[in-house]
Every structure is written in C-alpha cells, then in structure tokens.
Coordinates of C-alpha atoms in Angstrom, one line a residue:
M1 CA -14.5 -13.5 -5.9
R2 CA -12.5 -10.7 -4.2
W3 CA -10.6 -11.0 -1.0
I4 CA -10.2 -8.0 1.3
L5 CA -8.0 -8.6 4.3
L6 CA -6.8 -6.1 6.9
A7 CA -3.1 -5.7 7.4
G8 CA -0.9 -2.5 7.6
L9 CA 1.7 -0.5 5.3
V10 CA 5.7 0.4 4.8
G11 CA 7.8 3.7 5.0
V12 CA 7.9 6.6 2.6
V13 CA 10.9 8.8 1.7
A14 CA 9.6 11.8 -0.3
T15 CA 6.3 13.7 -0.6
T16 CA 5.0 17.2 -1.3
A17 CA 1.9 18.9 0.0
V18 CA -0.6 21.2 -1.6
P19 CA -2.6 23.4 0.7
A20 CA -6.4 23.2 0.1
A21 CA -7.7 25.9 -2.2
S22 CA -10.4 26.8 0.4
G23 CA -7.9 27.4 3.1
R24 CA -7.6 25.9 6.6
G25 CA -9.8 22.9 7.3
N26 CA -9.3 20.6 4.3
G27 CA -5.6 19.9 3.8
T28 CA -4.5 18.0 0.8
L29 CA -1.1 16.2 0.5
A30 CA 0.1 15.4 -3.0
A31 CA 2.5 12.6 -2.4
H32 CA 5.3 10.7 -4.3
A33 CA 6.6 8.1 -1.9
E34 CA 9.4 5.6 -2.4
L35 CA 9.2 2.9 0.2
K36 CA 12.0 0.4 0.8
V37 CA 10.2 -2.9 1.4
T38 CA 11.1 -6.4 2.5
S39 CA 8.7 -9.3 1.9
S40 CA 8.7 -12.8 3.4
P41 CA 6.4 -15.7 2.8
T42 CA 3.9 -16.3 5.6
S43 CA 0.9 -18.5 6.3
C44 CA -2.3 -17.2 4.7
P45 CA -5.1 -16.1 7.1
A46 CA -8.1 -18.5 7.7
G47 CA -10.6 -18.3 4.8
V48 CA -8.0 -17.6 2.1
P49 CA -8.0 -20.3 -0.6
S50 CA -5.3 -22.9 -0.3
D51 CA -3.8 -22.1 -3.8
F52 CA -3.0 -18.5 -2.6
L53 CA 0.6 -17.4 -1.8
C54 CA 0.8 -14.9 1.1
A55 CA 3.7 -12.6 1.9
D56 CA 4.2 -10.2 4.8
R57 CA 5.6 -6.8 3.5
K58 CA 7.2 -4.3 5.9
G59 CA 9.2 -1.1 5.9
S60 CA 9.5 2.4 7.4
G61 CA 10.8 5.9 6.6
I62 CA 10.4 9.6 6.9
V63 CA 7.7 11.4 4.9
R64 CA 7.6 15.1 4.3
G65 CA 4.3 16.3 5.6
L66 CA 3.8 13.3 7.8
G67 CA 7.1 12.5 9.7
Q68 CA 8.1 9.0 10.6
V69 CA 5.9 6.3 9.2
T70 CA 5.6 2.5 9.3
E71 CA 3.8 0.3 6.9
T72 CA 2.8 -3.4 6.8
Y73 CA 0.5 -5.3 4.7
L74 CA -0.2 -8.8 3.4
Y75 CA 0.5 -9.3 -0.3
F76 CA -1.7 -12.0 -1.9
V77 CA -1.1 -13.9 -5.1
D78 CA -3.8 -16.2 -6.5
Q79 CA -1.5 -18.9 -8.0
E80 CA -4.2 -20.5 -10.1
S81 CA -6.5 -17.7 -11.0
P82 CA -9.6 -18.7 -13.0
E83 CA -9.7 -15.2 -14.6
C84 CA -6.1 -15.8 -15.8
G85 CA -6.6 -19.4 -17.2
G86 CA -4.7 -20.8 -14.2
A87 CA -1.9 -18.2 -14.2
K88 CA -1.0 -16.0 -11.3
R89 CA -2.8 -12.8 -10.3
V90 CA -2.1 -10.3 -7.5
V91 CA -5.4 -9.6 -5.6
R92 CA -6.9 -6.9 -3.5
T93 CA -5.8 -6.3 0.1
T94 CA -5.9 -3.6 2.7
A95 CA -3.1 -1.8 4.3
R96 CA -2.4 0.6 7.1
L97 CA 0.1 3.5 7.1
A98 CA 0.9 4.5 10.7
V99 CA 2.4 7.8 12.0
P100 CA 3.3 7.3 15.6
G101 CA 1.5 9.7 18.0
K102 CA -0.7 11.1 15.2
G103 CA -2.8 8.3 13.7
E104 CA -3.2 5.9 10.8
F105 CA -4.3 5.8 7.2
D106 CA -6.4 2.9 5.9
L107 CA -5.8 1.9 2.3
V108 CA -7.4 -0.5 -0.1
L109 CA -4.9 -1.9 -2.7
D110 CA -6.9 -3.0 -5.7
D111 CA -6.5 -6.2 -7.8
H112 CA -3.8 -5.9 -10.4
P113 CA -5.6 -6.1 -13.7
G114 CA -3.0 -8.4 -15.4
C115 CA -2.1 -12.1 -15.2
F116 CA 1.4 -13.5 -14.8
P117 CA 2.7 -16.9 -16.1
G118 CA 5.7 -16.7 -13.7
E119 CA 6.8 -14.6 -10.8
A120 CA 4.8 -11.3 -10.4
L121 CA 7.6 -9.0 -9.2
S122 CA 7.1 -5.6 -10.9
L123 CA 3.6 -4.3 -11.4
T124 CA 1.4 -1.3 -10.8
R125 CA -2.1 -1.2 -9.3
T126 CA -4.4 1.5 -7.9
Y127 CA -5.2 2.3 -4.3
R128 CA -7.7 4.4 -2.4
V129 CA -7.5 5.9 1.0
A130 CA -10.5 4.5 2.8
G131 CA -10.3 6.5 6.1
G132 CA -8.0 7.0 9.0
T133 CA -7.7 7.4 12.7
G134 CA -6.5 10.2 15.1
A135 CA -5.4 13.3 13.2
Y136 CA -6.2 11.5 10.0
A137 CA -9.9 10.7 10.7
G138 CA -12.0 11.1 7.6
A139 CA -9.0 10.8 5.3
S140 CA -9.7 10.2 1.6
G141 CA -7.7 10.0 -1.6
N142 CA -6.3 7.7 -4.3
G143 CA -3.4 7.0 -6.5
T144 CA -1.2 4.2 -7.9
L145 CA 1.2 1.9 -6.2
S146 CA 4.1 0.4 -8.2
H147 CA 5.8 -2.7 -6.7
R148 CA 9.4 -3.1 -7.8
V149 CA 11.0 -6.0 -6.0
A150 CA 13.5 -8.8 -6.6
I151 CA 13.7 -12.3 -5.1
T152 CA 16.1 -12.7 -2.1
L153 CA 17.1 -15.6 0.0
S154 CA 14.4 -14.7 2.5
G155 CA 11.6 -13.7 0.1
A156 CA 11.8 -10.4 -1.8
A157 CA 13.1 -6.8 -1.3
G158 CA 12.8 -3.6 -3.3
T159 CA 10.7 -0.5 -3.5
D160 CA 7.0 0.4 -3.4
V161 CA 6.3 3.7 -5.2
Y162 CA 3.1 5.5 -4.2
D163 CA 1.9 8.5 -6.4
G164 CA -1.4 10.1 -5.4
T165 CA -3.2 12.4 -3.0
V166 CA -4.7 12.3 0.5
A167 CA -7.2 14.9 1.9
V168 CA -8.0 15.2 5.6
P169 CA -10.8 17.5 6.8
G170 CA -9.5 20.0 9.3
L171 CA -5.8 19.2 8.9
E172 CA -3.0 21.3 7.5
F173 CA 0.0 19.2 6.6
D174 CA 3.2 20.5 8.2
L175 CA 5.8 20.6 5.4
S176 CA 8.6 21.8 7.6
A177 CA 8.5 18.6 9.7
R178 CA 10.5 15.6 8.5

C-alpha cells in the first residue's frame, strides 16, 4: 500500500537554467539545489497507520531562476514495513515548493527503495514535478532528492539536495534574478 499525502517543500540555494531548444514558450530549468532543512516529529494525519513516524520538514532560500522559495513537507517512515521484514522504510509523500507572488510547484517524492534496520538519516529517492500554480501552471520534470540529516535535540537538521529539471510551458526562467 502506498500513502500519498499533500504537504509543501524547503529552500534552495543554487540552480542553473537551460533555455528551451525551441525558444520562447517552453522554458526548462536544470537545477541543483541544496536546501537547509529542519525536521521535527509531528502527529501523523488521519488515516496514516499507527506504526508510522511522521516529521514536519521546513526551510527556505534563494534559487537562481526562481528567487525566494519556501518548502515544507511531511516525511513518513513506516517503522514496521512488511516489505522490509519489519524494518523501517521511507515512503512516498507530496511536497510543495512556493515562490511568493509567482506560484507553486507540486512534487511527488517517491518511496525510497531500501530498508533500514535503524535510523534512516541519509538516503536518495526520486521525485517528479506533478504540476504547479500561477506562473508555474503545467510544470513537469523529475530528478533525485538526497536527504542528508543528523539527529538534533528537537528532531533532525541538515540538507536536502535536489538534482533534476523542471519545464514550464510559456515561461522563460530569469537567471539574472536571485
């Protein structure tokens, strides 16, 4: 069984953009983004199995080609995954990357394919851009997301690293803006 829950996304510090080969009307942003994140335990939403651990991840930053961004999402860990023989597994969630005054990107963060006998702190999984709002309506794309965090007194902190692309019909990304 897969759980897909809507949340939001964190901030990015570095990206590059590649203009569309066909010219104006289909801008593509090739991005490498390093997001400083904090994560704190939270109650799981209704309908999530009782053996799940839920954490609220947040951050913000400046992204070349986008400007100021904020990101929030819920991080889900199945602590007794049947697919993992009772070990832990990080499962699918949704996220939202917001650019104030411009719009939002909707992302689907896929299940991590591996199992963890202990704490799942550093791992990489795939994501896809599932749409957007405002200037980012019709957005698509995909890539990988690497979580690199350490346990803190209040939960966890570290970096999420996104590598991938996003295409938006009718949009040219402004690389001069920060």
